[in-house]
Every structure is written in structure tokens, then in C-alpha cells.
């Protein structure tokens, strides 16, 4: 369901996603999030752990502050949505390989979306702020965290180090030869890792296999 009022903070996002899962009659899900959707998935998993069976984070925020250049370039693209500003941001972010396969259609969709569908100002002001150490330590579900080794959202290697230090059941790696375009330019690697992670049986803290029937939900 669409929220009745503009989303104003992380708690509103959590309430909206809970209402969406309830409306779909989904008690537990494997949650996959990319970029801002990764921050949203991570935030939801911390706030509603009983609803999340597994968590997949792809090029996700939530571990380090967003790079200043990413914010400035993203603001220019958002507030002045021309083909030039959108193409400039997306190509800086890494969306340059094999345009006949994915880059050109993606650039067009981004441009049209930003031009014709504007978020309320209150929603646009929500930042993908890093979660606290205690919040990340609280996660008990299995987590897969993948980032491009040349990620522009923030410095990928320190983000992965922090995730490994704080999240108990973490699988994480840096994917070579990509930036924020990881899920597109390296889709074979990413798809294989995600599917393998989701197919694996979950074990509890004692090592016992736990069988559950869950749905999968992706946030972008």
C-alpha cells in the first residue's frame, strides 16, 4: 500500500514496509536491497528482525557516511533532472560498459523517473545515515554484503571491514572491476552469489538447521 502521508524518517519507512508485508500476508521474507534500498533493508532488518529471514545488501548505504561527491552530484541530478545531469551522474557512478545491453535504457528510465515523478521534500531529505555499532551487532539473521571494489557511494573496503566486525552471520566480499554499477556490469557474479546465499539452509546459533518457507522482496 502507498503511505497516506509523506515518509519523513526511517521509522516511517519501517511502518510502511511492515504494512506492505502485512497486506501481502507475508510473515517473514528474505530481503534484498540495492543502494538506498540497501540502507532501507538494513534499517528494516534492525527494527523488525522477526520479519526478516535473510538479508542481502548490494552496493548499500548504512555502514559509512555517504561520500560528499556522491551527495552533491546526486542533488544536482535530482533538482535539475536533465539528460545531461542524469547521464553525467550515472556514468561517473560506473554505468558505462556495454551500453547496448543495459546502460542506455537505464539512463533513459532514470531521466524520465526524475523528471516526471518527484518525491515530497520531506522524503527527499532522508539520508542513508550509518547505523550504530549496537544496531549492527543486534542483527541475528544471515547477511550477504557485496560492494564494487571501486564503489563511489563510500569507501568499500572500510565498509566491509566494519560489517565483518559487527555483524555476526555475515558473508561479504568486494566485487572487482565495478563501481555503483555492480548489479548491472557484474550481474553474473552478483546473481550467482545472491542465489547461492538464498538457497542455503539457515542454521540457528547452535548450528541446527532451521527450515522455513519465506518470500523474497527486493528494494531499490
PDB file of C-alpha atoms in Angstrom:
ATOM      1  CA  UNK A   1       0.000   0.000   0.000  1.00  0.00           C
ATOM      2  CA  UNK A   2       1.031   3.603  -0.574  1.00  0.00           C
ATOM      3  CA  UNK A   3       1.603   5.637   2.616  1.00  0.00           C
ATOM      4  CA  UNK A   4      -1.186   8.103   3.346  1.00  0.00           C
ATOM      5  CA  UNK A   5       1.325  10.823   4.306  1.00  0.00           C
ATOM      6  CA  UNK A   6       4.825  11.623   3.009  1.00  0.00           C
ATOM      7  CA  UNK A   7       7.538   9.460   4.527  1.00  0.00           C
ATOM      8  CA  UNK A   8       9.571  11.730   6.813  1.00  0.00           C
ATOM      9  CA  UNK A   9      12.109   9.474   8.542  1.00  0.00           C
ATOM     10  CA  UNK A  10      13.408   5.920   8.890  1.00  0.00           C
ATOM     11  CA  UNK A  11      10.605   4.973  11.273  1.00  0.00           C
ATOM     12  CA  UNK A  12       8.042   5.875   8.595  1.00  0.00           C
ATOM     13  CA  UNK A  13       9.825   3.599   6.135  1.00  0.00           C
ATOM     14  CA  UNK A  14       9.719   0.760   8.660  1.00  0.00           C
ATOM     15  CA  UNK A  15       5.990   1.308   9.265  1.00  0.00           C
ATOM     16  CA  UNK A  16       5.290   1.429   5.504  1.00  0.00           C
ATOM     17  CA  UNK A  17       7.191  -1.783   4.767  1.00  0.00           C
ATOM     18  CA  UNK A  18       5.531  -3.561   7.701  1.00  0.00           C
ATOM     19  CA  UNK A  19       2.111  -2.517   6.374  1.00  0.00           C
ATOM     20  CA  UNK A  20       3.117  -3.742   2.897  1.00  0.00           C
ATOM     21  CA  UNK A  21       4.170  -7.160   4.196  1.00  0.00           C
ATOM     22  CA  UNK A  22       1.003  -7.417   6.257  1.00  0.00           C
ATOM     23  CA  UNK A  23      -1.141  -6.589   3.219  1.00  0.00           C
ATOM     24  CA  UNK A  24       0.678  -9.302   1.238  1.00  0.00           C
ATOM     25  CA  UNK A  25       0.211 -11.770   4.140  1.00  0.00           C
ATOM     26  CA  UNK A  26       3.983 -12.296   4.357  1.00  0.00           C
ATOM     27  CA  UNK A  27       5.092 -13.082   7.886  1.00  0.00           C
ATOM     28  CA  UNK A  28       8.809 -13.452   7.081  1.00  0.00           C
ATOM     29  CA  UNK A  29      10.809 -12.521   3.987  1.00  0.00           C
ATOM     30  CA  UNK A  30      14.303 -12.723   2.592  1.00  0.00           C
ATOM     31  CA  UNK A  31      15.002  -9.051   1.978  1.00  0.00           C
ATOM     32  CA  UNK A  32      17.253  -7.838  -0.857  1.00  0.00           C
ATOM     33  CA  UNK A  33      18.228  -4.168  -1.070  1.00  0.00           C
ATOM     34  CA  UNK A  34      20.381  -2.202  -3.516  1.00  0.00           C
ATOM     35  CA  UNK A  35      21.871   1.278  -2.968  1.00  0.00           C
ATOM     36  CA  UNK A  36      19.335   3.361  -0.956  1.00  0.00           C
ATOM     37  CA  UNK A  37      17.169   0.243  -0.922  1.00  0.00           C
ATOM     38  CA  UNK A  38      20.077  -1.498   0.815  1.00  0.00           C
ATOM     39  CA  UNK A  39      20.051   1.107   3.563  1.00  0.00           C
ATOM     40  CA  UNK A  40      16.265   0.697   3.824  1.00  0.00           C
ATOM     41  CA  UNK A  41      16.560  -3.105   4.001  1.00  0.00           C
ATOM     42  CA  UNK A  42      19.283  -2.861   6.654  1.00  0.00           C
ATOM     43  CA  UNK A  43      17.250  -0.365   8.675  1.00  0.00           C
ATOM     44  CA  UNK A  44      14.168  -2.568   8.470  1.00  0.00           C
ATOM     45  CA  UNK A  45      16.103  -5.700   9.456  1.00  0.00           C
ATOM     46  CA  UNK A  46      17.344  -3.961  12.614  1.00  0.00           C
ATOM     47  CA  UNK A  47      13.886  -2.635  13.536  1.00  0.00           C
ATOM     48  CA  UNK A  48      11.843  -5.759  12.670  1.00  0.00           C
ATOM     49  CA  UNK A  49      14.171  -8.739  12.955  1.00  0.00           C
ATOM     50  CA  UNK A  50      11.283 -11.151  13.423  1.00  0.00           C
ATOM     51  CA  UNK A  51      10.117 -10.368   9.854  1.00  0.00           C
ATOM     52  CA  UNK A  52      13.475 -10.928   8.085  1.00  0.00           C
ATOM     53  CA  UNK A  53      14.782 -14.431   7.420  1.00  0.00           C
ATOM     54  CA  UNK A  54      17.850 -13.429   5.384  1.00  0.00           C
ATOM     55  CA  UNK A  55      19.271 -10.052   4.347  1.00  0.00           C
ATOM     56  CA  UNK A  56      21.111  -9.227   1.101  1.00  0.00           C
ATOM     57  CA  UNK A  57      22.833  -5.838   0.790  1.00  0.00           C
ATOM     58  CA  UNK A  58      24.111  -4.755  -2.638  1.00  0.00           C
ATOM     59  CA  UNK A  59      26.095  -1.511  -3.018  1.00  0.00           C
ATOM     60  CA  UNK A  60      24.280  -0.475   0.143  1.00  0.00           C
ATOM     61  CA  UNK A  61      24.448   2.545   2.398  1.00  0.00           C
ATOM     62  CA  UNK A  62      24.285   2.310   6.174  1.00  0.00           C
ATOM     63  CA  UNK A  63      27.876   1.466   7.102  1.00  0.00           C
ATOM     64  CA  UNK A  64      29.805   4.689   6.416  1.00  0.00           C
ATOM     65  CA  UNK A  65      28.833   8.310   5.685  1.00  0.00           C
ATOM     66  CA  UNK A  66      27.897   8.861   2.042  1.00  0.00           C
ATOM     67  CA  UNK A  67      30.734  10.424   0.037  1.00  0.00           C
ATOM     68  CA  UNK A  68      30.349  14.182  -0.354  1.00  0.00           C
ATOM     69  CA  UNK A  69      30.798  14.000  -4.130  1.00  0.00           C
ATOM     70  CA  UNK A  70      28.023  11.394  -4.370  1.00  0.00           C
ATOM     71  CA  UNK A  71      25.676  13.686  -2.439  1.00  0.00           C
ATOM     72  CA  UNK A  72      26.478  16.787  -4.488  1.00  0.00           C
ATOM     73  CA  UNK A  73      26.253  15.026  -7.845  1.00  0.00           C
ATOM     74  CA  UNK A  74      23.053  13.270  -6.778  1.00  0.00           C
ATOM     75  CA  UNK A  75      21.468  16.541  -5.617  1.00  0.00           C
ATOM     76  CA  UNK A  76      22.263  18.222  -8.930  1.00  0.00           C
ATOM     77  CA  UNK A  77      20.717  15.318 -10.850  1.00  0.00           C
ATOM     78  CA  UNK A  78      17.628  15.290  -8.597  1.00  0.00           C
ATOM     79  CA  UNK A  79      16.899  19.018  -8.543  1.00  0.00           C
ATOM     80  CA  UNK A  80      17.910  19.671 -12.175  1.00  0.00           C
ATOM     81  CA  UNK A  81      16.805  16.460 -13.936  1.00  0.00           C
ATOM     82  CA  UNK A  82      18.113  16.961 -17.472  1.00  0.00           C
ATOM     83  CA  UNK A  83      19.562  14.293 -19.718  1.00  0.00           C
ATOM     84  CA  UNK A  84      22.987  15.847 -19.198  1.00  0.00           C
ATOM     85  CA  UNK A  85      22.898  15.834 -15.366  1.00  0.00           C
ATOM     86  CA  UNK A  86      21.460  12.312 -15.199  1.00  0.00           C
ATOM     87  CA  UNK A  87      23.930  10.916 -17.737  1.00  0.00           C
ATOM     88  CA  UNK A  88      26.817  12.689 -16.007  1.00  0.00           C
ATOM     89  CA  UNK A  89      25.953  11.213 -12.601  1.00  0.00           C
ATOM     90  CA  UNK A  90      25.259   7.720 -13.869  1.00  0.00           C
ATOM     91  CA  UNK A  91      28.425   7.497 -15.964  1.00  0.00           C
ATOM     92  CA  UNK A  92      30.507   8.813 -13.050  1.00  0.00           C
ATOM     93  CA  UNK A  93      28.911   6.079 -10.923  1.00  0.00           C
ATOM     94  CA  UNK A  94      30.149   3.466 -13.398  1.00  0.00           C
ATOM     95  CA  UNK A  95      27.285   2.881 -15.827  1.00  0.00           C
ATOM     96  CA  UNK A  96      29.411   2.968 -18.973  1.00  0.00           C
ATOM     97  CA  UNK A  97      30.059  -0.645 -20.008  1.00  0.00           C
ATOM     98  CA  UNK A  98      28.211  -2.223 -22.948  1.00  0.00           C
ATOM     99  CA  UNK A  99      25.531   0.486 -23.337  1.00  0.00           C
ATOM    100  CA  UNK A 100      23.652  -1.635 -25.858  1.00  0.00           C
ATOM    101  CA  UNK A 101      22.922  -4.154 -23.083  1.00  0.00           C
ATOM    102  CA  UNK A 102      21.868  -2.068 -20.109  1.00  0.00           C
ATOM    103  CA  UNK A 103      23.332   1.425 -19.754  1.00  0.00           C
ATOM    104  CA  UNK A 104      21.342   3.301 -22.397  1.00  0.00           C
ATOM    105  CA  UNK A 105      17.865   2.015 -21.329  1.00  0.00           C
ATOM    106  CA  UNK A 106      18.786   2.540 -17.670  1.00  0.00           C
ATOM    107  CA  UNK A 107      19.866   6.132 -18.278  1.00  0.00           C
ATOM    108  CA  UNK A 108      16.568   6.807 -20.049  1.00  0.00           C
ATOM    109  CA  UNK A 109      14.490   5.301 -17.214  1.00  0.00           C
ATOM    110  CA  UNK A 110      16.427   7.322 -14.613  1.00  0.00           C
ATOM    111  CA  UNK A 111      15.928  10.547 -16.547  1.00  0.00           C
ATOM    112  CA  UNK A 112      12.190  10.019 -17.087  1.00  0.00           C
ATOM    113  CA  UNK A 113      11.664   8.953 -13.476  1.00  0.00           C
ATOM    114  CA  UNK A 114      13.413  12.006 -12.042  1.00  0.00           C
ATOM    115  CA  UNK A 115      11.683  14.351 -14.486  1.00  0.00           C
ATOM    116  CA  UNK A 116       8.103  13.145 -14.042  1.00  0.00           C
ATOM    117  CA  UNK A 117       7.919  11.588 -10.552  1.00  0.00           C
ATOM    118  CA  UNK A 118       9.061  13.916  -7.791  1.00  0.00           C
ATOM    119  CA  UNK A 119       9.290  12.814  -4.160  1.00  0.00           C
ATOM    120  CA  UNK A 120       7.902  15.100  -1.445  1.00  0.00           C
ATOM    121  CA  UNK A 121      10.622  17.374   0.018  1.00  0.00           C
ATOM    122  CA  UNK A 122      10.320  15.682   3.419  1.00  0.00           C
ATOM    123  CA  UNK A 123      11.106  12.305   1.859  1.00  0.00           C
ATOM    124  CA  UNK A 124      13.988  13.660  -0.216  1.00  0.00           C
ATOM    125  CA  UNK A 125      15.682  14.938   2.944  1.00  0.00           C
ATOM    126  CA  UNK A 126      16.041  11.429   4.415  1.00  0.00           C
ATOM    127  CA  UNK A 127      19.715  10.478   4.371  1.00  0.00           C
ATOM    128  CA  UNK A 128      21.161   6.967   4.348  1.00  0.00           C
ATOM    129  CA  UNK A 129      22.988   7.622   7.607  1.00  0.00           C
ATOM    130  CA  UNK A 130      25.301   4.946   9.056  1.00  0.00           C
ATOM    131  CA  UNK A 131      23.704   2.666  11.613  1.00  0.00           C
ATOM    132  CA  UNK A 132      25.301   2.482  15.052  1.00  0.00           C
ATOM    133  CA  UNK A 133      27.596  -0.304  16.239  1.00  0.00           C
ATOM    134  CA  UNK A 134      24.903  -1.563  18.605  1.00  0.00           C
ATOM    135  CA  UNK A 135      22.305  -1.647  15.813  1.00  0.00           C
ATOM    136  CA  UNK A 136      24.572  -3.674  13.533  1.00  0.00           C
ATOM    137  CA  UNK A 137      25.564  -6.015  16.378  1.00  0.00           C
ATOM    138  CA  UNK A 138      21.882  -6.702  17.046  1.00  0.00           C
ATOM    139  CA  UNK A 139      21.386  -8.472  13.675  1.00  0.00           C
ATOM    140  CA  UNK A 140      20.879 -12.216  14.088  1.00  0.00           C
ATOM    141  CA  UNK A 141      19.839 -13.284  10.578  1.00  0.00           C
ATOM    142  CA  UNK A 142      22.375 -14.335   7.879  1.00  0.00           C
ATOM    143  CA  UNK A 143      23.574 -11.297   5.899  1.00  0.00           C
ATOM    144  CA  UNK A 144      25.218 -11.140   2.463  1.00  0.00           C
ATOM    145  CA  UNK A 145      27.053  -7.855   1.747  1.00  0.00           C
ATOM    146  CA  UNK A 146      28.518  -7.194  -1.724  1.00  0.00           C
ATOM    147  CA  UNK A 147      30.141  -3.984  -2.946  1.00  0.00           C
ATOM    148  CA  UNK A 148      32.127  -2.997  -6.007  1.00  0.00           C
ATOM    149  CA  UNK A 149      35.797  -2.560  -5.169  1.00  0.00           C
ATOM    150  CA  UNK A 150      35.716   0.946  -6.740  1.00  0.00           C
ATOM    151  CA  UNK A 151      32.362   1.954  -5.191  1.00  0.00           C
ATOM    152  CA  UNK A 152      31.632   5.715  -5.237  1.00  0.00           C
ATOM    153  CA  UNK A 153      28.891   5.695  -2.570  1.00  0.00           C
ATOM    154  CA  UNK A 154      31.611   5.470   0.088  1.00  0.00           C
ATOM    155  CA  UNK A 155      34.920   3.663   0.567  1.00  0.00           C
ATOM    156  CA  UNK A 156      34.069  -0.013   0.038  1.00  0.00           C
ATOM    157  CA  UNK A 157      36.915  -1.726   1.904  1.00  0.00           C
ATOM    158  CA  UNK A 158      36.391   0.057   5.276  1.00  0.00           C
ATOM    159  CA  UNK A 159      32.626  -0.501   4.963  1.00  0.00           C
ATOM    160  CA  UNK A 160      33.175  -4.239   4.548  1.00  0.00           C
ATOM    161  CA  UNK A 161      35.634  -4.297   7.457  1.00  0.00           C
ATOM    162  CA  UNK A 162      33.068  -2.617   9.707  1.00  0.00           C
ATOM    163  CA  UNK A 163      30.345  -5.023   8.590  1.00  0.00           C
ATOM    164  CA  UNK A 164      32.566  -8.041   9.297  1.00  0.00           C
ATOM    165  CA  UNK A 165      33.474  -6.703  12.725  1.00  0.00           C
ATOM    166  CA  UNK A 166      29.910  -6.084  13.870  1.00  0.00           C
ATOM    167  CA  UNK A 167      27.522  -8.486  12.089  1.00  0.00           C
ATOM    168  CA  UNK A 168      27.548 -11.999  13.498  1.00  0.00           C
ATOM    169  CA  UNK A 169      26.451 -14.064  10.489  1.00  0.00           C
ATOM    170  CA  UNK A 170      28.000 -12.125   7.614  1.00  0.00           C
ATOM    171  CA  UNK A 171      29.198 -13.193   4.188  1.00  0.00           C
ATOM    172  CA  UNK A 172      30.849 -10.285   2.416  1.00  0.00           C
ATOM    173  CA  UNK A 173      33.169  -9.516  -0.447  1.00  0.00           C
ATOM    174  CA  UNK A 174      34.303  -6.820  -2.854  1.00  0.00           C
ATOM    175  CA  UNK A 175      33.412  -7.433  -6.491  1.00  0.00           C
ATOM    176  CA  UNK A 176      36.214  -6.376  -8.867  1.00  0.00           C
ATOM    177  CA  UNK A 177      36.011  -4.054 -11.873  1.00  0.00           C
ATOM    178  CA  UNK A 178      32.918  -2.063 -10.888  1.00  0.00           C
ATOM    179  CA  UNK A 179      31.608   0.969  -9.024  1.00  0.00           C
ATOM    180  CA  UNK A 180      27.948   1.594  -8.144  1.00  0.00           C
ATOM    181  CA  UNK A 181      27.059  -0.303 -11.329  1.00  0.00           C
ATOM    182  CA  UNK A 182      27.935  -3.649  -9.712  1.00  0.00           C
ATOM    183  CA  UNK A 183      24.491  -5.261 -10.095  1.00  0.00           C
ATOM    184  CA  UNK A 184      24.474  -4.420 -13.806  1.00  0.00           C
ATOM    185  CA  UNK A 185      28.021  -4.732 -15.128  1.00  0.00           C
ATOM    186  CA  UNK A 186      28.844  -7.747 -12.905  1.00  0.00           C
ATOM    187  CA  UNK A 187      25.375  -9.281 -12.853  1.00  0.00           C
ATOM    188  CA  UNK A 188      26.546 -12.842 -13.424  1.00  0.00           C
ATOM    189  CA  UNK A 189      28.779 -12.748 -10.339  1.00  0.00           C
ATOM    190  CA  UNK A 190      26.204 -10.941  -8.219  1.00  0.00           C
ATOM    191  CA  UNK A 191      23.249 -13.122  -9.269  1.00  0.00           C
ATOM    192  CA  UNK A 192      25.199 -16.321  -8.573  1.00  0.00           C
ATOM    193  CA  UNK A 193      26.277 -15.154  -5.099  1.00  0.00           C
ATOM    194  CA  UNK A 194      22.786 -13.971  -4.150  1.00  0.00           C
ATOM    195  CA  UNK A 195      21.011 -17.121  -5.368  1.00  0.00           C
ATOM    196  CA  UNK A 196      23.525 -19.376  -3.646  1.00  0.00           C
ATOM    197  CA  UNK A 197      23.112 -17.426  -0.404  1.00  0.00           C
ATOM    198  CA  UNK A 198      19.312 -17.550  -0.520  1.00  0.00           C
ATOM    199  CA  UNK A 199      19.222 -21.259  -1.331  1.00  0.00           C
ATOM    200  CA  UNK A 200      21.414 -22.284   1.601  1.00  0.00           C
ATOM    201  CA  UNK A 201      19.560 -23.701   4.599  1.00  0.00           C
ATOM    202  CA  UNK A 202      19.653 -21.396   7.590  1.00  0.00           C
ATOM    203  CA  UNK A 203      21.139 -22.628  10.866  1.00  0.00           C
ATOM    204  CA  UNK A 204      20.471 -21.299  14.331  1.00  0.00           C
ATOM    205  CA  UNK A 205      23.159 -20.178  16.790  1.00  0.00           C
ATOM    206  CA  UNK A 206      23.674 -23.824  17.884  1.00  0.00           C
ATOM    207  CA  UNK A 207      24.301 -24.965  14.299  1.00  0.00           C
ATOM    208  CA  UNK A 208      20.944 -26.692  13.904  1.00  0.00           C
ATOM    209  CA  UNK A 209      19.248 -26.402  10.511  1.00  0.00           C
ATOM    210  CA  UNK A 210      16.024 -24.403  10.584  1.00  0.00           C
ATOM    211  CA  UNK A 211      13.567 -24.922   7.721  1.00  0.00           C
ATOM    212  CA  UNK A 212      11.237 -22.045   6.887  1.00  0.00           C
ATOM    213  CA  UNK A 213       9.038 -21.097   3.969  1.00  0.00           C
ATOM    214  CA  UNK A 214       9.660 -17.444   3.167  1.00  0.00           C
ATOM    215  CA  UNK A 215       9.066 -14.995   0.341  1.00  0.00           C
ATOM    216  CA  UNK A 216      11.717 -12.762  -1.221  1.00  0.00           C
ATOM    217  CA  UNK A 217      11.343  -8.985  -1.513  1.00  0.00           C
ATOM    218  CA  UNK A 218      13.678  -6.593  -3.321  1.00  0.00           C
ATOM    219  CA  UNK A 219      14.115  -2.891  -2.512  1.00  0.00           C
ATOM    220  CA  UNK A 220      15.881  -0.385  -4.755  1.00  0.00           C
TER     221      UNK A 220
END
